[in-house]
Tab-separated table of C-alpha atoms (C1' of nucleotides) in Angstrom:
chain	number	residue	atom	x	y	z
A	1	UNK	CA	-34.309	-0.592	-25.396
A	2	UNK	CA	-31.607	1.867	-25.048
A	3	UNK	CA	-29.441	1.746	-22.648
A	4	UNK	CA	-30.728	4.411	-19.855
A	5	UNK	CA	-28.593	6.947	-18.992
A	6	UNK	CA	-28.688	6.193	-15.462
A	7	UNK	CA	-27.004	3.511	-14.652
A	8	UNK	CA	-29.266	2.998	-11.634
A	9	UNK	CA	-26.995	1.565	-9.014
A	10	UNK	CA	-23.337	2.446	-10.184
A	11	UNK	CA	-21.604	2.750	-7.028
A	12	UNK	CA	-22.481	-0.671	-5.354
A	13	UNK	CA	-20.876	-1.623	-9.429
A	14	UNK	CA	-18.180	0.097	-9.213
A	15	UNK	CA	-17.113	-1.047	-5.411
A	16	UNK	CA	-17.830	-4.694	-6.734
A	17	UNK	CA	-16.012	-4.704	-9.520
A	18	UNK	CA	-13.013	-2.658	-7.572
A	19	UNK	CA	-12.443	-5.810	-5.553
A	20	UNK	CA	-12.342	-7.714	-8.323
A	21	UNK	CA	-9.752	-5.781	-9.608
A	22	UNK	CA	-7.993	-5.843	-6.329
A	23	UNK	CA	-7.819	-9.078	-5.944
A	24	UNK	CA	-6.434	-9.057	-9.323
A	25	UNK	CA	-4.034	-6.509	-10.045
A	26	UNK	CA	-3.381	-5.494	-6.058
A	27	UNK	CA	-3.746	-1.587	-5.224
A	28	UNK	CA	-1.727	-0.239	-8.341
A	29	UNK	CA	-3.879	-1.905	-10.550
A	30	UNK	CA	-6.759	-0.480	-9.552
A	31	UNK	CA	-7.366	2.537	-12.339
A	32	UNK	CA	-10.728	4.577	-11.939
A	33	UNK	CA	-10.680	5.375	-15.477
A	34	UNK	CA	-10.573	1.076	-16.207
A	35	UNK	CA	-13.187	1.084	-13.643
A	36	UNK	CA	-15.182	2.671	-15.794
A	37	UNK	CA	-14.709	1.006	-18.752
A	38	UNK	CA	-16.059	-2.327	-17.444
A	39	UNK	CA	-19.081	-0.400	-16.027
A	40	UNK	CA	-19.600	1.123	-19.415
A	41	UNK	CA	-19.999	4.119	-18.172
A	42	UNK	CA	-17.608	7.520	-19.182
A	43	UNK	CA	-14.615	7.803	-17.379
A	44	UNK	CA	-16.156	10.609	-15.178
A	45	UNK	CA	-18.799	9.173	-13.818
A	46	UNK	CA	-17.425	7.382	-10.662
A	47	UNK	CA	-16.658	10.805	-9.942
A	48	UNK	CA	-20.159	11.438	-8.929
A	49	UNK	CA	-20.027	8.697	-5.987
A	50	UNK	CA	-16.281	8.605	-5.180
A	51	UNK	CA	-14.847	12.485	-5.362
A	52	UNK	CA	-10.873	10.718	-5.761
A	53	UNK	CA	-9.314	7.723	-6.090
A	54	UNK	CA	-8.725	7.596	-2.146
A	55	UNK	CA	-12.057	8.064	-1.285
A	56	UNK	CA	-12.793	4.694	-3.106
A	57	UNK	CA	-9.902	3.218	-1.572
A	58	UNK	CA	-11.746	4.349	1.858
A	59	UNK	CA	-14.975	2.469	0.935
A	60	UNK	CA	-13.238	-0.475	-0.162
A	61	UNK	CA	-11.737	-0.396	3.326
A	62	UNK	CA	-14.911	-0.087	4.959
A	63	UNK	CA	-16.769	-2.478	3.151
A	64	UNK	CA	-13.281	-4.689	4.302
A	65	UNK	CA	-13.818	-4.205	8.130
A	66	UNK	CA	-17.535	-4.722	7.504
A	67	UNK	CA	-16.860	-8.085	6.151
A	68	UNK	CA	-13.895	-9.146	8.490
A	69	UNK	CA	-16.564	-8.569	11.391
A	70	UNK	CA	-19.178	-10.364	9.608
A	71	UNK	CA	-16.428	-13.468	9.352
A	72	UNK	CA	-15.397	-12.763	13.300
A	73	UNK	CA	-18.921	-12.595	14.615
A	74	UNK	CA	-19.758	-16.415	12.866
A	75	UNK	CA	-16.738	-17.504	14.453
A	76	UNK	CA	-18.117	-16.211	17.914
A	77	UNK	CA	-21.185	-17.888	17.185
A	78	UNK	CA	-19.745	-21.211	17.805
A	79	UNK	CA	-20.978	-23.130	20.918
A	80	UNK	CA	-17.722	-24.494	21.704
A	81	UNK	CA	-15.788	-23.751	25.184
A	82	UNK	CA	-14.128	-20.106	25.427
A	83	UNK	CA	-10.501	-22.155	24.438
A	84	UNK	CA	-11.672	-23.080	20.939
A	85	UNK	CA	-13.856	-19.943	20.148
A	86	UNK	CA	-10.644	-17.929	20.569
A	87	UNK	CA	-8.825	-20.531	18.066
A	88	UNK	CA	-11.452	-19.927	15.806
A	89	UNK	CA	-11.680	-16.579	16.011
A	90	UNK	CA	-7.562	-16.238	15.386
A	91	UNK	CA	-8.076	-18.896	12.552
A	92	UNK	CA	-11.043	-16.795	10.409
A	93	UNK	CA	-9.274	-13.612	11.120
A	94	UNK	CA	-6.199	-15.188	9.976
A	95	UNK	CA	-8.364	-17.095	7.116
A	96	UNK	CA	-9.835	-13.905	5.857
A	97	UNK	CA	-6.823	-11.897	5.624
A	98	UNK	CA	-5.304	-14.352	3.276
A	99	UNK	CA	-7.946	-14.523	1.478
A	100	UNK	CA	-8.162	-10.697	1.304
A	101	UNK	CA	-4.399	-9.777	1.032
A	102	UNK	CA	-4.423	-6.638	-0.866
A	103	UNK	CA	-7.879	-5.306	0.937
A	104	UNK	CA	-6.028	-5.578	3.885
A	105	UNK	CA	-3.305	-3.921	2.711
A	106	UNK	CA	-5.715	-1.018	2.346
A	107	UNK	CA	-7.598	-1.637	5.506
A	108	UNK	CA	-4.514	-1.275	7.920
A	109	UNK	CA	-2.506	1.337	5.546
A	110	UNK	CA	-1.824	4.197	7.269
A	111	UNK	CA	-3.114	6.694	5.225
A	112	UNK	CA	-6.866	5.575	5.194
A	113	UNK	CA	-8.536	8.676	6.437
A	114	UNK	CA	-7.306	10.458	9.702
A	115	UNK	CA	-8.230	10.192	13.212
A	116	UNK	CA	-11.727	10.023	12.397
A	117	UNK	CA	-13.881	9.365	9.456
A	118	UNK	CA	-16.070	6.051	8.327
A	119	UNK	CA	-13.337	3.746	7.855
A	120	UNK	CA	-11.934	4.140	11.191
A	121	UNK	CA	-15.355	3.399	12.795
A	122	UNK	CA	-15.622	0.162	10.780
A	123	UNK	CA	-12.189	-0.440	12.031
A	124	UNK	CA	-13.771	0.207	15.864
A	125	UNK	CA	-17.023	-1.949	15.103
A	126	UNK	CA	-14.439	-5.097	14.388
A	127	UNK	CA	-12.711	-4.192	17.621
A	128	UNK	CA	-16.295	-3.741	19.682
A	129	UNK	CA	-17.062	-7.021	18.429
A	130	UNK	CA	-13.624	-8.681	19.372
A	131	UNK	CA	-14.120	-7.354	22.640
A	132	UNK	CA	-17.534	-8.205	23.371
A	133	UNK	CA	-17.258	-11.351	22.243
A	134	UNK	CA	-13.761	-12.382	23.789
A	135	UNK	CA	-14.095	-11.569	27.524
A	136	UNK	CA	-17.330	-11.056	29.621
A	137	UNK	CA	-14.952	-11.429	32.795
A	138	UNK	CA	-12.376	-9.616	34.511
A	139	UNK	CA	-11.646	-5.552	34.414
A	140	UNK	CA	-11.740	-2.654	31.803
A	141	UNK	CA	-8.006	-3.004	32.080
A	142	UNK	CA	-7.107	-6.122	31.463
A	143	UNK	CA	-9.748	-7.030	29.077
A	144	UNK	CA	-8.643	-3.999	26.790
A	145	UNK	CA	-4.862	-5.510	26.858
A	146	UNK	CA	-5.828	-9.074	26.292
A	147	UNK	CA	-7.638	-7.398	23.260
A	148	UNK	CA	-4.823	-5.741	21.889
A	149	UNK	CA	-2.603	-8.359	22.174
A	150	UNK	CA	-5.081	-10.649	20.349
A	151	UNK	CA	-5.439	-8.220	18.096
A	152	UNK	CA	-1.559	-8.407	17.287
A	153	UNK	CA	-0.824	-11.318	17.339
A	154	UNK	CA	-3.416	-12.441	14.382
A	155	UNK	CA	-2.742	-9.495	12.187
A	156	UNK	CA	0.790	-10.097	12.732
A	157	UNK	CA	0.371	-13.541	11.723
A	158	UNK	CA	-1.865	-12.629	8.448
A	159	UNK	CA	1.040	-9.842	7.469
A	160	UNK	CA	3.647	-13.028	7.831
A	161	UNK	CA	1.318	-15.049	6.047
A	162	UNK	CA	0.907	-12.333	2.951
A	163	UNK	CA	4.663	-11.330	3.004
A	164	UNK	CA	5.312	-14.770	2.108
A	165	UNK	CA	7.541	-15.451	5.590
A	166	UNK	CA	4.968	-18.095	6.689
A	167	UNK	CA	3.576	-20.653	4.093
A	168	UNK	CA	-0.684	-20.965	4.991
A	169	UNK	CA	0.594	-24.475	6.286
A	170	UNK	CA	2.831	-23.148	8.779
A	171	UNK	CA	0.087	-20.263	9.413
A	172	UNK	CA	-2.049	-22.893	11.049
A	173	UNK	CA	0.259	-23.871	13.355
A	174	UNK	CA	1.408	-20.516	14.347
A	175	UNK	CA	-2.164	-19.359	15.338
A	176	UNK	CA	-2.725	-22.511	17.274
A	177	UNK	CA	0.798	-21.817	19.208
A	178	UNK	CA	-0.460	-18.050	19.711
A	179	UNK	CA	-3.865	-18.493	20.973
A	180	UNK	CA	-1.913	-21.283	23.587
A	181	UNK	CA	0.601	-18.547	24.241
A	182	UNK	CA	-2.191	-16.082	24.701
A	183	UNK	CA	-4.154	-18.270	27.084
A	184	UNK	CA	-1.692	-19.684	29.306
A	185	UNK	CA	-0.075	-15.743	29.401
A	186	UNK	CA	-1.454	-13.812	32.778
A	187	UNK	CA	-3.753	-11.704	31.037
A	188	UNK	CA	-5.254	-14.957	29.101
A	189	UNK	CA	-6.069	-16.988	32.617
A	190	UNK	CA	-7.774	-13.511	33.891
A	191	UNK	CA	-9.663	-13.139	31.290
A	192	UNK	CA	-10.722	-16.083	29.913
A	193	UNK	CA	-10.906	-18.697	33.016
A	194	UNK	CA	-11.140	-22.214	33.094
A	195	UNK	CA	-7.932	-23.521	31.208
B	1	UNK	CA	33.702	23.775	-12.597
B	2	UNK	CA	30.869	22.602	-14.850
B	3	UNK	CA	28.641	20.427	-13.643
B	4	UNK	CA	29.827	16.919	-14.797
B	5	UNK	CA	27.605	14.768	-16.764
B	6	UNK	CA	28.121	11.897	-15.072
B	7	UNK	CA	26.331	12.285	-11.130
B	8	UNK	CA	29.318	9.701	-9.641
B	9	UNK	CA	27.026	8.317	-7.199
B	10	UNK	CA	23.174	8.754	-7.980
B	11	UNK	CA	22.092	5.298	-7.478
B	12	UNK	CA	22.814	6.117	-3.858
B	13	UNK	CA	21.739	9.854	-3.958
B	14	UNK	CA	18.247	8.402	-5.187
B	15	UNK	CA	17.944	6.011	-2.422
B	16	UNK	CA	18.130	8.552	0.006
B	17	UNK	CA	16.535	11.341	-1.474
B	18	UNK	CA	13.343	8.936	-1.829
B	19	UNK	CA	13.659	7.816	2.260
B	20	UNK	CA	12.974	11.196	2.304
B	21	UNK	CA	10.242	11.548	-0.158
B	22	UNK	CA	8.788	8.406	1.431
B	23	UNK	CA	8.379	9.558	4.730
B	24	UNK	CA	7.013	12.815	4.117
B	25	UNK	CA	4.814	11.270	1.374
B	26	UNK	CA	4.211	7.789	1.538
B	27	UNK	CA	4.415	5.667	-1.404
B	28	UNK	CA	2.246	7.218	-3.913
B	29	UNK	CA	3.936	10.372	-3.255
B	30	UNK	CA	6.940	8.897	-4.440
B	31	UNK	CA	8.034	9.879	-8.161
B	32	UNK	CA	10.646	8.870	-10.269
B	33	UNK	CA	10.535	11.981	-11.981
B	34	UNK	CA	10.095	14.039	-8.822
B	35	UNK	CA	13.646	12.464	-7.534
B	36	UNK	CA	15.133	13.269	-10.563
B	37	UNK	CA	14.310	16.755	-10.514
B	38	UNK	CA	15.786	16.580	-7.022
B	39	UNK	CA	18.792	15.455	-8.205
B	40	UNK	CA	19.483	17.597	-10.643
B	41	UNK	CA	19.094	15.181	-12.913
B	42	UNK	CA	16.990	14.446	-16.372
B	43	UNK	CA	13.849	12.672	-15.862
B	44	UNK	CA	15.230	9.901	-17.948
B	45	UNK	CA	18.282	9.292	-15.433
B	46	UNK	CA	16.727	6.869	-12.845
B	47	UNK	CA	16.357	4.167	-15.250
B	48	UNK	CA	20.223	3.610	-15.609
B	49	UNK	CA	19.875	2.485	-11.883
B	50	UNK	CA	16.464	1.534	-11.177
B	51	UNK	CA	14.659	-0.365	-14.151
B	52	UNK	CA	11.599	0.738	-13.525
B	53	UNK	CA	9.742	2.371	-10.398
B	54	UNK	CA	8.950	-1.277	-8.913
B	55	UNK	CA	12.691	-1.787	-8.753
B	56	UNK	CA	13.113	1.137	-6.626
B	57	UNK	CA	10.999	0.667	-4.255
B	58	UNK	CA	12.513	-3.107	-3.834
B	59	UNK	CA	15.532	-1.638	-3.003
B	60	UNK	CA	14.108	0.751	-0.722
B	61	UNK	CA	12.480	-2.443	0.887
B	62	UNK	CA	15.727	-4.125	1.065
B	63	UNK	CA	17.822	-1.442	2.683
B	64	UNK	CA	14.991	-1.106	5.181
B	65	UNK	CA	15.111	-4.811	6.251
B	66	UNK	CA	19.372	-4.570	6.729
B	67	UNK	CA	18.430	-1.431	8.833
B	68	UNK	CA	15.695	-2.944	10.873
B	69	UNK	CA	18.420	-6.188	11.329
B	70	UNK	CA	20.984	-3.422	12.441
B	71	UNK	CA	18.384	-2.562	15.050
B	72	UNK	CA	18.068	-5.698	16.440
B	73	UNK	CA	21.566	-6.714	16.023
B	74	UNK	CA	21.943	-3.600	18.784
B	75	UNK	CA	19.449	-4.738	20.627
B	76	UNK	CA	20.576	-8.263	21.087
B	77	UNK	CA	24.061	-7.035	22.409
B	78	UNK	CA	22.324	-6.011	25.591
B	79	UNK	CA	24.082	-7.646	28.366
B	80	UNK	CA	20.844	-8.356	30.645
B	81	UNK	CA	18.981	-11.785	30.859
B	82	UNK	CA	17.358	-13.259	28.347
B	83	UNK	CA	13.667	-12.115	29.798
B	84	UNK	CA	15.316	-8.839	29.500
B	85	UNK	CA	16.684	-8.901	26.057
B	86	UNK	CA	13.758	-10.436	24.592
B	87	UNK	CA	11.671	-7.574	25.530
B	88	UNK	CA	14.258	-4.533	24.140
B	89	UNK	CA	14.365	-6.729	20.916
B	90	UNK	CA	10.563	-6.308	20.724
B	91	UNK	CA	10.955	-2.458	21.390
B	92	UNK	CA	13.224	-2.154	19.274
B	93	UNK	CA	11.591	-4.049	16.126
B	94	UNK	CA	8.216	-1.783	17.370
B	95	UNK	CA	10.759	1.513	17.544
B	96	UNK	CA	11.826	0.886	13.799
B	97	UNK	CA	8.249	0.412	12.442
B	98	UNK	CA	6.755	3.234	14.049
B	99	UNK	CA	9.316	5.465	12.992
B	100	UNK	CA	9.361	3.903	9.752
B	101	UNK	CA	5.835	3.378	8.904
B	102	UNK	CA	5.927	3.931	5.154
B	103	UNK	CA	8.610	1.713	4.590
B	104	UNK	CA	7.766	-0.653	6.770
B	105	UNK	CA	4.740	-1.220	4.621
B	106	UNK	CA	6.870	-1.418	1.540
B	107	UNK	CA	8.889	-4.415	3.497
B	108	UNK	CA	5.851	-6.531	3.873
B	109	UNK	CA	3.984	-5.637	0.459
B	110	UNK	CA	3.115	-8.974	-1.201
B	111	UNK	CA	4.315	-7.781	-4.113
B	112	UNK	CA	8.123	-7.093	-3.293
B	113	UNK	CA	9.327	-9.586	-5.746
B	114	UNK	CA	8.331	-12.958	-5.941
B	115	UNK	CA	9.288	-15.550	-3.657
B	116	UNK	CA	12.693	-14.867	-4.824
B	117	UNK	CA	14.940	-11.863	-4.884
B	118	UNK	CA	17.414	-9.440	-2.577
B	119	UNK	CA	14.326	-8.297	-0.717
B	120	UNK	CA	13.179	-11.995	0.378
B	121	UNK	CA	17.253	-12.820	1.142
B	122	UNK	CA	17.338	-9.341	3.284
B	123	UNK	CA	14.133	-10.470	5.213
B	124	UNK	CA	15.636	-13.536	5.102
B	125	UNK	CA	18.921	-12.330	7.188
B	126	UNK	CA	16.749	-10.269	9.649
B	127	UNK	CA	14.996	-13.231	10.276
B	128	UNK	CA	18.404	-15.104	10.908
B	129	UNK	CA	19.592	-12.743	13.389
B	130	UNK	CA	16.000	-13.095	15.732
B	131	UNK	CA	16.666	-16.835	15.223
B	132	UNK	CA	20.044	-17.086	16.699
B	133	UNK	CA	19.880	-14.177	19.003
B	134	UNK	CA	16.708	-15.249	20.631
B	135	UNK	CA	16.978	-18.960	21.241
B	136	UNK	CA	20.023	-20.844	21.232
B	137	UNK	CA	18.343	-23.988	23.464
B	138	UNK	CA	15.901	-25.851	22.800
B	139	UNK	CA	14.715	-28.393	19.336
B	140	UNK	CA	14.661	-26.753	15.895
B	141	UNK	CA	11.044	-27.099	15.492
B	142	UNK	CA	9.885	-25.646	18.879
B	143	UNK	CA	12.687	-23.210	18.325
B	144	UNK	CA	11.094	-22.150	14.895
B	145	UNK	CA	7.602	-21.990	16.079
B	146	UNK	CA	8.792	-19.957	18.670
B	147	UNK	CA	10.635	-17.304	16.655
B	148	UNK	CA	7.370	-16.712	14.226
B	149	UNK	CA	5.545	-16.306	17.170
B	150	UNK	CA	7.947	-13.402	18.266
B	151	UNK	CA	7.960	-11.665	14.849
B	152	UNK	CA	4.222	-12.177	14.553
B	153	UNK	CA	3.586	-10.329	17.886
B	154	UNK	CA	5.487	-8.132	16.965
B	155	UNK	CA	4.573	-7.184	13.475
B	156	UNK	CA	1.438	-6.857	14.435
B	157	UNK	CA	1.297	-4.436	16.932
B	158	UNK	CA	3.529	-2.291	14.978
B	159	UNK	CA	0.982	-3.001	12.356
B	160	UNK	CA	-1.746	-1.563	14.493
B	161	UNK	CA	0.041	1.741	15.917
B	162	UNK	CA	0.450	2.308	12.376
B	163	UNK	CA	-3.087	1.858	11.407
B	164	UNK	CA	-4.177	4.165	14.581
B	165	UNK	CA	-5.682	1.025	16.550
B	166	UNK	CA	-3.273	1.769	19.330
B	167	UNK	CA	-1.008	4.688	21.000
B	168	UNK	CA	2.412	4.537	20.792
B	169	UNK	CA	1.543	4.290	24.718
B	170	UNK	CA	-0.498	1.722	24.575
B	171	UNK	CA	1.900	0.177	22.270
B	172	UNK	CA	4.635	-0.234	24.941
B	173	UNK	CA	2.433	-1.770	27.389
B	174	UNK	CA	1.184	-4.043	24.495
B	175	UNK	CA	4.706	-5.523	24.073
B	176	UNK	CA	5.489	-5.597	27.100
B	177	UNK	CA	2.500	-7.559	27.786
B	178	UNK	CA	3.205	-9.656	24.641
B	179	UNK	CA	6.227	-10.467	25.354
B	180	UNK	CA	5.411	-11.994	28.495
B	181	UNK	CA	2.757	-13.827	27.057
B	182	UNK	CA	5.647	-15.441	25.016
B	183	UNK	CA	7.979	-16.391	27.781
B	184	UNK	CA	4.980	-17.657	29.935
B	185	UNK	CA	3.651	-20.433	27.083
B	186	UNK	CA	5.274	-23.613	27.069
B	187	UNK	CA	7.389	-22.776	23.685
B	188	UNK	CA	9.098	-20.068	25.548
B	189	UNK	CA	9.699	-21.906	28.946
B	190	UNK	CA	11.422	-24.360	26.539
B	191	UNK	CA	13.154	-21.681	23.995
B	192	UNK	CA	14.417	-19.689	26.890
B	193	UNK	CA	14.665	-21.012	30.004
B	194	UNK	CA	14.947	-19.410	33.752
B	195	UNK	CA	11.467	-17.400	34.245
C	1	DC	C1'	-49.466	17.458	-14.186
C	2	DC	C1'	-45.492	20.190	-14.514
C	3	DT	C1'	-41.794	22.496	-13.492
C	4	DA	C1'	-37.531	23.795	-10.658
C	5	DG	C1'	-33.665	21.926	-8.856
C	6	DA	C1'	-30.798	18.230	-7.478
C	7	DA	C1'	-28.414	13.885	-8.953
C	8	DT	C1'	-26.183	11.548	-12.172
C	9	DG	C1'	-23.581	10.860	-16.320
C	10	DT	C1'	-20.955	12.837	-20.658
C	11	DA	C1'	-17.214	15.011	-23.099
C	12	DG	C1'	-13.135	17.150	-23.346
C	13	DG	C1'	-9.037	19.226	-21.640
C	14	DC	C1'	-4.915	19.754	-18.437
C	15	DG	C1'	-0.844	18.467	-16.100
C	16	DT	C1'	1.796	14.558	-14.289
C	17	DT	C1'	3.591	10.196	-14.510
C	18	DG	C1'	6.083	5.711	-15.933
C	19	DA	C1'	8.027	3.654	-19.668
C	20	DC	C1'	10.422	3.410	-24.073
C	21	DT	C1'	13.908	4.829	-27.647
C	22	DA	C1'	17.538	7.157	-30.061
C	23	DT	C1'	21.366	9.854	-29.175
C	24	DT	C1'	25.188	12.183	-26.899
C	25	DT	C1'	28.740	12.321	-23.517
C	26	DA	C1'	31.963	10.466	-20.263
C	27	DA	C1'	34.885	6.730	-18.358
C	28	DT	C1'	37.739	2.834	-19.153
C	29	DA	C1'	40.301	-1.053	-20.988
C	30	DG	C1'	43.425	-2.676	-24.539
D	1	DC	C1'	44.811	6.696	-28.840
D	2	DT	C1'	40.993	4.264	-29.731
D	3	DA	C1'	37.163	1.011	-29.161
D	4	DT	C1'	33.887	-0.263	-25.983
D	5	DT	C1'	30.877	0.272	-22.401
D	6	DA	C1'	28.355	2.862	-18.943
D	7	DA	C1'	25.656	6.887	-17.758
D	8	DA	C1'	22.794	10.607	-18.742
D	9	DT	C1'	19.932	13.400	-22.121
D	10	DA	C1'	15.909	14.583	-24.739
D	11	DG	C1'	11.891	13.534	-26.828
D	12	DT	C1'	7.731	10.703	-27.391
D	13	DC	C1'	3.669	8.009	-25.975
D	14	DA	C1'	-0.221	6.209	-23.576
D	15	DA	C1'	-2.533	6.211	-19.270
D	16	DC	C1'	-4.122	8.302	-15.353
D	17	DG	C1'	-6.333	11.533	-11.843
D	18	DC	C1'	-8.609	15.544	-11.541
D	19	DC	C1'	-11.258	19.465	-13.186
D	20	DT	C1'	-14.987	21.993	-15.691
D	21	DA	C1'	-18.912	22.854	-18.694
D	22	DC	C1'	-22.746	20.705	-20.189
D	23	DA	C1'	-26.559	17.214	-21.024
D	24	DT	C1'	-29.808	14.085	-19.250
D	25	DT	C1'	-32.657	12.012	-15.883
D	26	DC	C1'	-34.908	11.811	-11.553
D	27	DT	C1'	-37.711	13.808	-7.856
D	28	DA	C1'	-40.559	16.974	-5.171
D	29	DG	C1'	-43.460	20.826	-4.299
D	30	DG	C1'	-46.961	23.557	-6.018
DNA sequence: CCTAGAATGTAGGCGTTGACTATTTAATAG
DNA sequence: CTATTAAATAGTCAACGCCTACATTCTAGG
């Protein structure tokens, strides 16, 4: 039994193996060439499902937001009051971003395809789902602001975390004292009544 | 007037040249050789400053953190209220990053060197400066928890005009909003009192 | 069934890069 | 003036991303 010539399913591999890598060796690390090698295929073949290095980097980002909402939508899922689904919303955000430090690097790096393009729509499914599942009250407005700032405040707490400001001990408290901040803020008692 | 064979002062030439680079690049666009060439230089030069590329861009990093503490320094010397100076500190932090996006991403790689270093001491002073400038009331602890709370706000919604989640427009109204949400929860009524 | 064409993978080459080393040149201290 | 050190040169090497020509396999339509 030779091995066939097609490898059959080498992209879902490659990707797979990519965030192994990443996880490893961080975004420098990540060679297509080595990618490759521990697919056993020739060093030209990713080229058939990945045209450069970026637009791997893209799909790794996608497949990033895809997961993040997956994490954020099992959060939601909890019956708790409004108050601790938000806290545990902040903390599996938080949660995955450490776990995922370099993949977010790529997620929220600048350069991941322009203004439109698959990664950014991942990128707006994790937001949909934030909003959705954060506010079924009060306007268009507000809602979208108490989003945003939600939105900052964990990803600025997950960049602390990764940049080694915060220690993951410290990271705990500071979501708790953010969702508090959040809720007890104007835009928090509009949107989320009942504290 | 031959050229002389020693630059005189291309440590600092390369630092600025690859600002430059930077922003008009990003990171990967970044070359040692490339900055060399722009130098006038042989490709070889660089390493007498920088030992390899790694150590460049920690420098970049670190020069980026003493500007972004300049920044707030001048921000901090407004003469308003505290409520006031709070939020031009958080413009101003926002300012930086979005006209710095590239380096700001350098700042808060992981990898800038380990937990020691010049870039962790640089971070270190910026975060100094927001400590004393921002609370001088109030116990340690609270008055700790307070100040990540600040930078995490507003990290993160630099983080997401960067990453095209938010206007520069939206982003004002986002730290405004955030900044508010900051005075308004109990750490800031006790960090900086009189709202 | 079988054959044309599209996918997929191979093999090799090209130019660029970061890193390393030996060597030359300039600046400086004694 | 000379010995020492710092700074820059020039050349080499392996690795990488990207490209192209080609081989193999898969898949539909007739």
């Amino acid at each position: 039994m030779r091995r066939p010539f097609h490898h059959g399913n080498l992209r879902e591999v490659l990707l797979e193996q990519a965030e192994v890598m990443l996880r490893a060796e961080g975004v420098d690390g990540l060679s297509l060439r080595e990618l490759a090698r521990q697919a056993g295929v020739s060093h030209g073949a990713p080229r058939s499902h990945f045209i450069d290095r970026q637009a791997l980097l893209d799909a790794l980002a996608e497949r990033g937001f895809d997961r993040l909402t997956e994490r954020v939508v099992a959060a939601l899922r909890d019956p708790g009051l409004d108050r601790e689904r938000l806290r545990l919303v902040g903390r599996a955000y938080v949660a995955f971003a450490v776990e995922n430090a370099a993949l977010m690097e790529l997620m929220f790096a600048s350069k991941s395809n322009g203004p439109a393009g698959p990664v950014q729509e991942a990128a707006g499914r994790l937001f949909t789902v934030l909003d959705g599942g954060l506010a079924d009250s009060a306007g268009d407005d507000t809602r979208e602001r108490f989003k945003l700032l939600f939105a900052a405040t964990v990803q600025g707490t997950a960049t602390l975390i990764a940049a080694q400001r915060v220690t993951p001990e410290q990271g705990e408290t500071l979501i708790d004292d953010a969702m508090e901040a959040l809720l007890t803020s104007a835009l928090g008692s509009q949107v989320l009544p009942g504290h």
